[in-house]
XYZ file of C-alpha atoms in Angstrom:
744
model
C 9.581 -20.297 8.943
C 12.816 -19.875 10.924
C 15.617 -17.913 9.342
C 18.377 -19.888 7.689
C 21.689 -19.855 9.463
C 24.574 -18.213 7.637
C 26.376 -21.300 6.266
C 27.247 -22.937 2.991
C 24.163 -24.338 1.265
C 23.786 -28.086 0.819
C 22.851 -29.775 -2.456
C 20.214 -32.485 -2.814
C 18.907 -34.284 -5.879
C 15.571 -36.032 -5.407
C 12.231 -36.988 -6.926
C 9.079 -35.132 -5.837
C 6.940 -37.741 -4.104
C 4.072 -35.482 -2.971
C 3.110 -31.818 -3.217
C 1.578 -31.145 0.215
C 0.807 -27.436 -0.267
C 1.193 -25.003 -3.154
C 0.366 -21.289 -3.389
C -0.252 -20.419 -7.031
C 0.232 -16.675 -6.480
C 3.817 -16.763 -5.230
C 4.946 -20.358 -5.753
C 5.451 -21.138 -2.046
C 5.391 -24.926 -1.807
C 5.641 -27.670 0.787
C 6.609 -31.028 -0.715
C 7.906 -34.468 0.188
C 11.042 -35.762 -1.568
C 12.275 -39.319 -1.987
C 15.932 -39.751 -1.102
C 17.852 -42.973 -0.696
C 20.319 -41.356 1.729
C 17.666 -40.896 4.417
C 15.415 -43.511 6.022
C 12.509 -41.041 6.160
C 11.144 -38.877 3.297
C 12.416 -35.293 3.221
C 10.018 -32.393 3.790
C 11.166 -29.426 1.721
C 9.786 -25.879 1.522
C 10.477 -22.872 -0.659
C 9.355 -20.943 -3.701
C 8.944 -23.685 -6.303
C 6.396 -22.526 -8.875
C 4.819 -25.060 -11.234
C 6.261 -28.137 -9.519
C 4.646 -31.546 -10.007
C 4.853 -35.001 -8.443
C 7.292 -37.302 -10.214
C 9.642 -34.500 -11.285
C 13.287 -34.756 -10.351
C 14.836 -31.635 -8.835
C 18.344 -30.491 -8.021
C 18.206 -28.040 -5.155
C 20.468 -25.869 -2.993
C 19.380 -24.938 0.518
C 19.786 -25.494 4.257
C 18.272 -27.612 6.965
C 16.023 -25.831 9.453
C 13.895 -26.960 12.389
C 10.223 -25.959 12.192
C 8.644 -25.356 15.656
C 5.701 -27.626 14.772
C 6.762 -29.906 11.915
C 10.387 -30.533 12.831
C 13.328 -30.866 10.446
C 12.861 -29.413 6.956
C 15.015 -28.572 3.964
C 14.514 -24.942 2.885
C 15.199 -24.623 -0.821
C 16.878 -21.418 -1.985
C 17.567 -22.410 -5.614
C 16.464 -25.348 -7.728
C 16.442 -26.828 -11.213
C 14.077 -29.518 -12.374
C 14.290 -32.241 -14.979
C 11.680 -34.371 -16.656
C 11.268 -37.715 -14.926
C 13.208 -40.655 -16.285
C 11.895 -44.228 -16.172
C 8.381 -45.572 -16.524
C 7.438 -45.307 -12.843
C 8.522 -41.672 -12.584
C 6.769 -40.832 -15.870
C 3.575 -42.482 -14.670
C 3.649 -40.554 -11.397
C 4.372 -37.255 -13.151
C 1.504 -37.641 -15.621
C -0.826 -38.867 -12.855
C -0.260 -35.584 -10.970
C -2.251 -33.754 -13.693
C 0.752 -31.563 -14.519
C -0.251 -32.079 -18.173
C -3.778 -30.936 -18.974
C -6.053 -33.793 -20.072
C -4.138 -36.581 -18.323
C -5.204 -38.050 -14.987
C -4.083 -41.230 -13.185
C -6.080 -43.682 -15.342
C -5.023 -42.103 -18.650
C -1.408 -41.855 -17.468
C -1.402 -45.592 -16.781
C -2.657 -46.376 -20.302
C -0.178 -44.034 -22.020
C 2.895 -45.335 -20.177
C 1.775 -48.948 -20.635
C 1.559 -48.406 -24.416
C 4.627 -46.230 -25.070
C 6.940 -47.073 -22.168
C 10.242 -45.181 -22.117
C 9.265 -43.274 -25.280
C 6.161 -41.753 -23.633
C 7.441 -38.166 -23.421
C 8.898 -38.212 -26.938
C 5.543 -39.379 -28.331
C 3.560 -36.746 -26.398
C 5.909 -33.958 -27.496
C 6.577 -34.880 -31.150
C 3.759 -37.208 -32.194
C 0.772 -36.574 -29.920
C -1.587 -37.928 -32.615
C -0.325 -41.436 -31.668
C -2.182 -41.026 -28.354
C -5.494 -41.367 -30.230
C -4.755 -45.106 -30.457
C -5.664 -45.343 -26.770
C -9.282 -45.961 -25.911
C -10.828 -42.760 -24.500
C -8.423 -40.322 -26.199
C -9.872 -38.577 -29.241
C -7.767 -36.897 -31.920
C -8.759 -33.509 -30.494
C -7.799 -34.508 -26.946
C -4.510 -35.959 -28.179
C -3.667 -32.618 -29.797
C -4.547 -30.721 -26.595
C -2.344 -33.055 -24.539
C 0.579 -32.411 -26.874
C 0.082 -28.641 -26.651
C -0.103 -28.764 -22.850
C 3.050 -30.885 -22.647
C 4.991 -28.542 -24.945
C 3.767 -25.606 -22.837
C 5.345 -27.346 -19.848
C 8.668 -27.246 -21.665
C 8.175 -23.548 -22.406
C 7.220 -22.895 -18.819
C 10.232 -24.846 -17.626
C 12.450 -22.763 -19.887
C 10.906 -19.508 -18.649
C 11.292 -20.460 -14.992
C 14.902 -21.477 -15.461
C 15.600 -18.213 -17.295
C 13.906 -15.943 -14.755
C 15.345 -17.775 -11.745
C 18.753 -16.336 -12.689
C 17.448 -12.927 -11.672
C 14.355 -13.305 -9.472
C 12.760 -15.455 -6.802
C 9.789 -17.727 -7.331
C 7.077 -15.132 -6.664
C 8.321 -12.728 -9.338
C 8.979 -15.606 -11.736
C 5.349 -16.664 -11.353
C 4.170 -13.122 -12.148
C 6.387 -13.003 -15.230
C 5.160 -16.354 -16.528
C 1.521 -15.427 -15.890
C 2.035 -12.175 -17.794
C 3.723 -13.461 -20.947
C 3.560 -17.247 -20.751
C 6.050 -19.198 -22.832
C 7.007 -16.018 -24.710
C 8.398 -14.404 -21.543
C 12.063 -15.031 -22.286
C 11.758 -13.618 -25.815
C 9.844 -10.563 -24.512
C 12.450 -9.842 -21.825
C 15.415 -10.324 -24.146
C 13.851 -7.906 -26.629
C 13.289 -5.204 -23.967
C 14.266 -6.029 -20.375
C 12.879 -2.676 -19.225
C 9.355 -3.861 -19.886
C 9.769 -5.691 -16.567
C 9.614 -2.474 -14.526
C 6.689 -1.205 -16.593
C 4.532 -4.335 -16.405
C 5.498 -6.385 -13.320
C 4.715 -5.149 -9.809
C 7.724 -5.586 -7.543
C 10.336 -5.033 -10.253
C 11.763 -1.533 -10.250
C 14.167 0.091 -12.661
C 17.268 -1.071 -10.774
C 16.285 -4.752 -11.021
C 15.295 -4.449 -14.667
C 18.515 -2.559 -15.409
C 20.587 -5.295 -13.792
C 18.858 -7.894 -15.977
C 19.398 -5.735 -19.064
C 23.106 -5.232 -18.445
C 23.602 -8.955 -17.789
C 21.839 -9.671 -21.086
C 24.290 -7.397 -22.881
C 22.229 -4.213 -23.293
C 24.549 -1.249 -23.923
C 24.782 1.515 -21.330
C 23.637 4.094 -23.886
C 20.857 1.947 -25.350
C 17.840 4.199 -26.147
C 15.425 1.862 -24.356
C 17.563 2.054 -21.208
C 17.580 5.854 -21.177
C 13.844 6.098 -21.899
C 13.063 3.686 -19.085
C 15.303 5.645 -16.700
C 13.450 8.886 -17.486
C 10.108 7.243 -16.687
C 11.655 5.720 -13.561
C 13.009 9.027 -12.224
C 9.665 10.750 -12.832
C 7.776 7.882 -11.156
C 10.235 7.662 -8.260
C 9.983 11.367 -7.473
C 6.180 11.169 -7.747
C 6.162 8.342 -5.204
C 8.883 9.660 -2.859
C 8.491 13.428 -3.052
C 4.941 13.963 -4.328
C 5.907 15.692 -7.585
C 3.487 15.612 -10.527
C 6.202 16.758 -12.917
C 9.887 17.648 -12.927
C 11.385 20.580 -14.846
C 13.349 19.345 -17.843
C 16.501 21.167 -16.739
C 16.451 19.165 -13.487
C 15.268 15.830 -14.858
C 17.765 15.246 -17.674
C 20.958 15.895 -15.638
C 19.612 13.550 -12.936
C 19.073 10.761 -15.483
C 22.458 11.371 -17.123
C 24.199 11.076 -13.761
C 22.203 7.981 -12.798
C 23.147 6.128 -16.000
C 26.545 7.734 -16.573
C 25.564 8.756 -20.107
C 25.624 12.016 -22.063
C 22.876 14.535 -21.370
C 22.375 14.870 -25.132
C 21.342 11.201 -25.300
C 18.820 11.888 -22.515
C 17.436 14.842 -24.472
C 16.865 12.627 -27.518
C 15.208 9.946 -25.343
C 12.873 12.538 -23.814
C 11.919 13.748 -27.297
C 11.020 10.190 -28.323
C 8.874 9.764 -25.207
C 7.079 13.025 -26.000
C 6.361 11.857 -29.543
C 5.046 8.503 -28.266
C 2.722 10.266 -25.783
C 4.291 8.659 -22.698
C 5.460 12.104 -21.583
C 3.802 15.497 -21.818
C 5.691 18.806 -21.854
C 4.053 21.925 -20.406
C 5.753 25.343 -20.557
C 6.147 27.305 -17.331
C 7.868 30.619 -17.967
C 11.195 29.797 -19.603
C 11.115 26.235 -18.287
C 9.644 23.092 -19.739
C 7.872 20.775 -17.269
C 7.884 17.063 -18.074
C 4.959 14.944 -16.881
C 4.156 11.281 -17.084
C 1.011 11.519 -19.194
C -1.278 10.056 -16.487
C -0.483 12.860 -14.015
C -0.945 15.608 -16.604
C -4.303 14.195 -17.693
C -5.404 13.798 -14.053
C -4.641 17.425 -13.149
C -6.400 18.686 -16.262
C -9.429 16.466 -15.563
C -9.716 17.656 -11.949
C -9.760 21.304 -13.021
C -12.294 20.781 -15.815
C -14.626 18.623 -13.711
C -14.575 21.054 -10.799
C -15.500 23.826 -13.233
C -18.376 21.663 -14.519
C -19.654 20.890 -10.992
C -19.540 24.567 -10.100
C -21.635 25.452 -13.145
C -24.207 22.644 -12.845
C -24.936 22.477 -9.089
C -28.670 22.524 -8.390
C -29.796 25.520 -6.330
C -31.586 25.265 -2.982
C -34.391 27.585 -1.772
C -32.616 29.975 0.615
C -35.758 30.667 2.702
C -36.206 26.989 3.450
C -32.551 26.738 4.433
C -32.975 29.524 6.987
C -35.907 27.600 8.509
C -33.767 24.459 8.678
C -31.071 26.393 10.539
C -33.587 27.469 13.149
C -34.929 23.930 13.581
C -31.457 22.381 13.906
C -30.300 24.962 16.449
C -33.478 24.500 18.495
C -33.312 20.681 18.470
C -29.572 20.401 19.143
C -29.314 23.258 21.609
C -26.416 24.621 19.557
C -25.870 28.125 18.374
C -23.714 28.126 15.260
C -20.849 30.610 15.061
C -20.859 33.086 12.186
C -18.086 31.254 10.311
C -19.887 27.927 10.710
C -23.094 29.438 9.263
C -21.070 30.897 6.416
C -19.521 27.491 5.718
C -22.931 25.819 5.620
C -24.425 28.451 3.297
C -21.403 28.276 0.973
C -21.702 24.489 0.784
C -25.395 24.796 -0.114
C -24.732 27.369 -2.853
C -21.524 25.988 -4.402
C -20.793 23.083 -6.695
C -17.386 22.621 -5.047
C -16.547 23.967 -1.602
C -13.637 23.570 0.834
C -13.951 23.647 4.632
C -10.655 23.793 6.477
C -9.568 24.390 10.049
C -7.549 22.983 12.919
C -8.683 20.812 15.841
C -11.521 22.102 18.017
C -12.831 24.579 15.421
C -16.120 22.777 14.780
C -15.716 21.117 11.368
C -17.703 18.058 12.499
C -20.582 20.269 13.695
C -20.784 21.766 10.193
C -20.752 18.329 8.558
C -23.638 17.135 10.759
C -25.701 20.194 9.849
C -25.016 19.733 6.128
C -26.082 16.089 6.235
C -29.311 17.064 8.001
C -30.143 19.884 5.538
C -29.283 18.007 2.336
C -31.285 14.958 3.404
C -34.199 17.203 4.336
C -34.221 18.368 0.701
C -34.054 14.720 -0.473
C -30.452 14.846 -1.655
C -28.547 11.559 -1.370
C -25.359 12.170 0.635
C -22.158 10.094 0.542
C -19.471 10.434 3.220
C -15.947 9.191 2.471
C -12.324 9.503 3.588
C -8.994 8.275 2.189
C -8.343 5.599 4.850
C -10.431 3.044 6.687
C -9.665 4.560 10.088
C -10.536 8.072 8.890
C -13.813 6.805 7.421
C -14.673 5.043 10.675
C -13.873 8.157 12.705
C -16.017 10.256 10.343
C -18.908 7.836 10.784
C -18.598 7.845 14.590
C -18.451 11.667 14.700
C -21.434 12.273 12.402
C -23.621 9.242 13.127
C -23.860 8.591 9.370
C -22.225 5.756 7.387
C -18.888 6.575 5.744
C -16.677 4.599 3.364
C -13.138 4.788 2.097
C -12.898 6.577 -1.236
C -11.695 3.305 -2.761
C -14.723 1.436 -1.410
C -17.046 4.199 -2.614
C -15.586 3.799 -6.109
C -15.812 -0.020 -5.848
C -12.096 -0.550 -6.368
C -10.818 -3.826 -7.763
C -7.187 -4.885 -7.465
C -5.158 -7.180 -9.674
C -1.761 -7.415 -11.295
C -0.493 -4.503 -9.218
C -3.131 -2.174 -10.640
C -6.274 -0.609 -9.200
C -9.413 -0.443 -11.291
C -12.490 1.489 -10.221
C -15.879 0.087 -11.193
C -17.418 3.512 -10.679
C -16.341 5.942 -13.393
C -17.743 8.065 -16.234
C -19.566 5.039 -17.603
C -20.945 3.940 -14.226
C -21.644 7.089 -12.233
C -22.412 7.174 -8.506
C -26.060 7.792 -7.587
C -25.488 10.317 -4.773
C -25.826 14.062 -5.343
C -23.657 15.301 -2.442
C -20.164 14.054 -1.603
C -18.491 15.065 1.660
C -14.834 13.986 1.724
C -12.914 14.234 5.003
C -9.112 14.339 5.481
C -8.751 15.662 1.931
C -5.114 16.672 2.542
C -4.365 12.945 2.161
C -6.035 12.604 -1.259
C -3.509 12.525 -4.106
C -3.960 13.641 -7.702
C -4.832 10.273 -9.245
C -7.386 9.417 -6.535
C -9.089 12.819 -6.777
C -9.363 12.429 -10.555
C -10.856 8.944 -10.121
C -13.411 10.288 -7.614
C -14.458 13.155 -9.880
C -14.889 10.807 -12.839
C -17.557 8.945 -10.872
C -19.509 12.054 -9.783
C -22.378 13.047 -12.056
C -22.828 16.659 -13.214
C -25.162 18.629 -10.947
C -23.712 17.039 -7.813
C -21.947 18.875 -4.997
C -18.434 18.155 -3.729
C -17.504 19.333 -0.215
C -13.856 18.855 0.718
C -13.031 18.846 4.443
C -9.487 18.970 5.698
C -6.679 20.678 7.524
C -4.412 22.303 4.941
C -1.648 22.673 7.542
C -1.177 18.919 7.922
C 1.163 16.803 5.816
C 0.134 16.468 2.173
C -0.724 13.180 0.472
C 1.831 10.391 0.245
C 1.106 10.071 -3.485
C 1.864 12.684 -6.126
C 0.146 16.055 -5.916
C -0.894 18.636 -3.351
C -4.607 18.670 -4.103
C -6.135 20.431 -1.103
C -3.455 23.129 -0.869
C -3.493 23.734 -4.645
C -7.287 24.095 -4.636
C -7.150 26.622 -1.785
C -4.220 28.593 -3.212
C -5.832 28.830 -6.648
C -8.621 30.955 -5.078
C -10.942 29.418 -7.667
C -12.775 27.211 -5.128
C -15.047 28.655 -2.438
C -13.124 28.136 0.815
C -14.079 28.749 4.435
C -11.435 28.454 7.143
C -12.630 27.924 10.720
C -10.267 29.560 13.210
C -12.236 29.980 16.432
C -11.500 27.357 19.079
C -14.685 26.537 20.970
C -14.923 26.722 24.747
C -14.661 23.006 25.485
C -11.715 22.582 23.119
C -9.943 25.553 24.734
C -9.658 23.503 27.915
C -7.440 20.985 26.107
C -3.722 21.738 26.029
C -3.495 19.404 23.002
C -5.758 21.747 21.042
C -4.180 25.005 22.212
C -0.644 23.696 21.701
C -1.530 22.411 18.217
C -2.746 25.875 17.236
C 0.349 27.449 18.783
C 2.612 25.129 16.786
C 0.702 25.962 13.635
C 1.233 29.690 14.239
C 4.969 29.192 14.817
C 4.774 29.551 18.603
C 6.417 27.190 21.081
C 3.927 24.846 22.774
C 3.514 24.978 26.529
C 5.660 22.149 27.893
C 5.520 22.869 31.636
C 1.809 22.234 32.362
C 1.782 19.097 34.526
C -1.976 19.108 35.188
C -3.414 18.835 31.681
C -3.197 16.502 28.702
C 0.120 17.575 27.100
C 3.383 16.441 28.747
C 7.073 16.785 28.024
C 9.688 14.297 29.264
C 13.149 15.779 28.782
C 15.848 13.483 27.416
C 18.896 15.227 25.952
C 20.717 11.977 25.133
C 18.974 10.399 22.145
C 19.961 6.904 23.276
C 17.773 7.423 26.387
C 14.598 8.182 24.399
C 13.680 4.616 23.376
C 14.117 3.116 26.896
C 12.025 5.971 28.313
C 9.205 5.303 25.837
C 9.275 1.592 26.704
C 9.131 2.432 30.404
C 6.246 4.891 29.910
C 4.148 2.330 28.049
C 5.018 -0.721 30.129
C 5.262 0.706 33.634
C 4.840 4.419 34.336
C 1.543 5.202 32.581
C -0.268 2.044 33.816
C 0.949 2.824 37.361
C -0.472 6.362 37.154
C -3.650 5.847 35.118
C -4.481 2.157 35.471
C -3.669 -0.881 33.330
C -6.364 -0.073 30.763
C -4.320 2.829 29.395
C -1.756 0.397 27.922
C -4.258 -0.543 25.217
C -4.819 3.110 24.266
C -1.209 4.112 23.573
C 0.279 4.720 20.142
C 3.895 5.727 19.553
C 4.239 8.001 16.516
C 7.675 8.915 15.200
C 8.768 10.780 12.070
C 11.362 8.244 10.930
C 11.791 4.534 10.422
C 15.517 4.756 11.146
C 17.525 5.787 14.171
C 17.468 4.857 17.846
C 13.904 6.225 18.175
C 12.682 5.234 14.720
C 9.922 2.706 14.178
C 12.248 -0.211 13.462
C 14.165 0.007 16.752
C 11.145 1.014 18.840
C 9.031 -1.865 17.550
C 11.743 -4.366 18.457
C 12.121 -2.912 21.948
C 8.406 -2.564 22.621
C 7.600 -6.053 21.323
C 10.314 -7.543 23.565
C 8.753 -5.986 26.692
C 5.028 -5.806 25.881
C 4.749 -9.178 24.123
C 7.839 -11.290 24.882
C 8.374 -14.838 23.566
C 6.403 -17.499 25.375
C 5.923 -21.276 25.013
C 2.194 -20.496 24.908
C 2.482 -18.091 21.960
C 3.133 -19.343 18.443
C 5.272 -17.150 16.226
C 6.592 -17.113 12.670
C 9.374 -15.212 10.949
C 9.112 -13.388 7.670
C 11.972 -11.412 6.171
C 13.623 -10.765 9.505
C 10.417 -9.905 11.395
C 8.917 -12.122 14.070
C 5.129 -12.119 14.178
C 3.947 -13.451 17.521
C 0.476 -14.081 18.877
C -0.516 -10.913 20.733
C 1.556 -8.571 18.550
C 0.182 -5.176 17.540
C 0.346 -4.980 13.733
C -0.655 -2.669 10.881
C -1.851 -3.411 7.358
C 0.405 -1.323 5.073
C -1.549 -1.359 1.795
C -5.170 -1.467 0.704
C -6.169 -5.064 0.015
C -9.834 -5.608 -0.758
C -9.418 -9.379 -1.101
C -8.299 -10.320 2.438
C -11.152 -12.398 3.916
C -12.529 -11.597 7.366
C -15.272 -12.816 9.660
C -17.403 -10.834 12.105
C -19.393 -13.354 14.088
C -21.400 -15.185 11.439
C -20.856 -12.410 8.885
C -18.162 -12.813 6.240
C -16.550 -10.135 4.100
C -13.313 -9.022 2.468
C -11.021 -6.012 2.670
C -8.382 -4.672 5.042
C -7.025 -1.184 4.457
C -3.770 0.706 4.635
C -3.332 1.965 8.206
C -5.710 -0.520 9.876
C -4.226 -1.604 13.227
C -5.007 -4.904 14.908
C -3.565 -7.719 17.006
C -2.257 -11.141 15.962
C -4.800 -13.565 17.377
C -3.378 -16.841 16.080
C -0.414 -18.199 14.133
C -1.262 -21.555 12.554
C 1.564 -23.554 10.995
C -0.822 -26.339 10.040
C -2.908 -23.959 7.904
C 0.027 -21.634 7.082
C -2.084 -18.682 8.269
C -1.974 -15.645 10.548
C -5.282 -14.471 12.045
C -5.397 -10.753 12.903
C -8.210 -9.177 14.913
C -9.187 -5.685 13.787
C -11.600 -4.628 16.543
C -14.713 -6.739 15.783
C -13.363 -8.486 12.648
C -10.840 -11.303 12.307
C -8.862 -11.287 9.048
C -7.024 -14.296 7.616
C -3.554 -13.931 6.071
C -1.640 -16.665 4.298
C 1.972 -16.778 5.484
C 2.998 -15.491 2.063
C 0.977 -12.299 2.717
C 2.970 -11.385 5.845
C 4.790 -8.759 3.783
C 1.587 -6.682 3.999
C 1.940 -6.485 7.782
C 4.269 -4.427 9.971
C 4.527 -4.153 13.724
C 2.545 -1.164 14.947
C 3.695 -0.469 18.493
C 5.410 2.484 16.783
C 4.331 3.915 13.423
C 5.461 6.856 11.293
C 3.632 10.176 11.285
C 2.763 9.609 7.623
C 1.124 6.268 8.476
C -0.863 7.923 11.287
C -2.558 10.429 8.968
C -6.329 10.207 9.041
C -6.300 8.411 12.397
C -6.681 9.449 16.022
C -5.478 7.646 19.141
C -6.349 8.220 22.812
C -2.690 8.555 23.874
C 0.191 9.555 21.587
C 3.863 9.324 22.562
C 6.124 11.289 20.221
C 9.932 11.050 20.341
C 11.596 14.362 19.450
C 15.214 13.967 18.442
C 17.513 14.863 15.546
C 15.600 13.413 12.632
C 16.747 13.890 9.051
C 16.504 17.645 8.246
C 13.559 17.135 5.860
C 11.548 15.710 8.793
C 12.243 18.594 11.171
C 9.185 20.528 10.024
C 6.319 22.363 11.655
C 3.676 20.574 9.574
C 4.986 17.138 10.575
C 5.020 18.146 14.264
C 1.512 19.619 13.956
C 0.212 16.491 12.212
C 1.634 14.230 14.930
C 0.188 16.263 17.814
C -3.277 16.430 16.218
C -3.456 12.615 16.136
C -4.056 12.552 19.906
C -7.501 12.602 21.509
C -6.761 12.563 25.261
C -3.023 12.819 25.900
C 0.264 13.747 24.184
C 3.664 12.923 25.649
C 6.785 14.334 23.987
C 10.042 12.554 24.870
C 13.333 14.160 23.932
C 14.946 17.505 23.374
C 13.337 20.908 23.849
C 15.810 22.219 21.265
C 14.366 19.816 18.669
C 10.833 21.007 19.509
C 11.982 24.575 18.896
C 13.648 23.660 15.576
C 10.503 21.987 14.295
C 8.234 24.867 15.300
C 10.532 27.412 13.658
C 10.899 25.422 10.434
C 7.833 26.469 8.439
C 9.415 25.640 5.095
C 7.287 22.993 3.502
C 9.030 20.613 1.099
C 8.347 22.014 -2.355
C 6.219 19.883 -4.669
C 6.143 20.348 -8.409
C 2.424 20.289 -9.212
C 0.325 21.915 -11.906
C -3.182 21.686 -10.426
C -3.222 25.273 -9.138
C -2.346 26.584 -12.611
C -4.903 24.266 -14.252
C -7.669 25.464 -11.920
C -6.821 29.100 -12.627
C -6.797 28.349 -16.342
C -10.136 26.526 -16.589
C -12.095 28.119 -13.774
C -10.644 31.529 -14.520
C -12.280 31.389 -17.931
C -9.209 31.112 -20.161
C -10.690 28.285 -22.250
C -8.962 25.150 -23.528
C -5.371 24.537 -22.389
């Protein structure tokens, strides 16, 4: 898997002798080629979807040396031709490339029709019925399969002009032999239907196919793209029309009037929804509008239908719990518990050390005492695990709770309005991370009469996806909300906790306390920050606290870029903490080297990745899960990653779902906690110099925080309380429905 050197590609033209390995999902293939120029067969690798033994290929690529298997030819581009000559035809048909033909049948067909074999199969397949063992029906099926091969060949040659093998496979699987006709009719369907193809790629295809710059389909697709892009990048549910249309016009270099007409067509088709807001018109992608409206209506329904609990019995339960646990609940904690018992939907918010977990434990105890089934969930796997450890009760990810299924780039939830969840109480932690679409999906699966209790810290970063659900719910004042503010005695002893609350109030944290758990290492020169962090992890902290601390450290940084961004820090930390070794196998994927012993993170939810835990087998690794590369196997083309007590298996082709995790972004750290957090503070992009980002990073630490960088940057972040504005309509929808204004 070594990277190809920068040199002119070589051309080879050979017959496929053997397909050693083939991944149907992305087309990655290892094959053996016959070539008269070389005494030994050629091993070639690359993305070669739908390749078969006996086919002749023309390929461009470069020679590489594999650390285990030696010299290989890595194919970057190829064309294939049908085999010529009886021997090549026989081998091709024997490979089962054509449905209904195996080795024995291939022998009979070529023996009877010789050089005309392919012409007979394509144009007169009924002739095949002359052969013993081939019925008229089977002969027809063979002809159809063979002609499909031609269509497939045509599709692959067409798509290979624009995309690699993996995307070409997706396109063929989506539309089959009709793919070329579908794309030529509307190239922009690619960014709507195929995961991994954005507007820019589809637009490039369209322009190369002769689509005009002012083509209506192009402008419509760009409007959807800009709305989707801003939803993904900036969390907006909608964009005002007076901002959206000029943006699209500038992007495409077309008249704004043409964009106006395109938006009108999208509104008529139902792909967009327009909602008035004062003198402005807000344009939504329909899915986001429907999700916000559903959330508001379902929360109203839950509030109206929640089953009441006998208050006297609740008071008795309080007394029993306090006596058994030795705790005495604070007034705000008691208020939170009573509100949760009386409300259909309730929000509990508060910073670190304010006792949210104590409230959750009490609620679980009381609800179960009254025979209510309780479900605990959180947006990420790490947050769910932390919730379970803190409460002593099982917790799942929201996706797992809803029995998510993934395929074709889409997520489908088995639990919905037609297959409701059985539980009557749902306690969701880290709700600030839940976006609009996920909250709507959760509410669809909750039956009327149930209770929904949302736990979170509204001062942390909002969800990565579109929406600002927790903040909108609180600001609407339509949902019962209790905010815990009192820091309890034990938490007061932690400088992490007191500094976090100071940051949140706009006060500078204490940086001079050398005898607690919050430290500041001053580095005015930004180029000195990364070496200092490497030294802290590799040398200084283990020397002061023992070698075991090295396994408890997590570097969290706001940015991927820059001298102290994740990309540079991961390279530096990997080089020192896990350097190359003859005893450690490694593989390269898109410029990254994954080495045995590396700390890595799964960067998307994938419920299909297999894992083993002793003799137990299961599937599913989740966005934000951090583990260590246990083995790199070139023989099996696999990477084994240990996530605590589970070992997950990745095909090499799945390495794109992994990133190094010595350093991770603040956004990726949400919902997780780490014993020791090192945070570089330097001149990030202005949009990252915010109080909420700083607060979120500090509250990820359990035992120790170390800031490395500039005190001036710390001050800038604390003083910058301006949250990035998100265009969302949930607050207005909640006020509308729960405020009794009727249908919107």
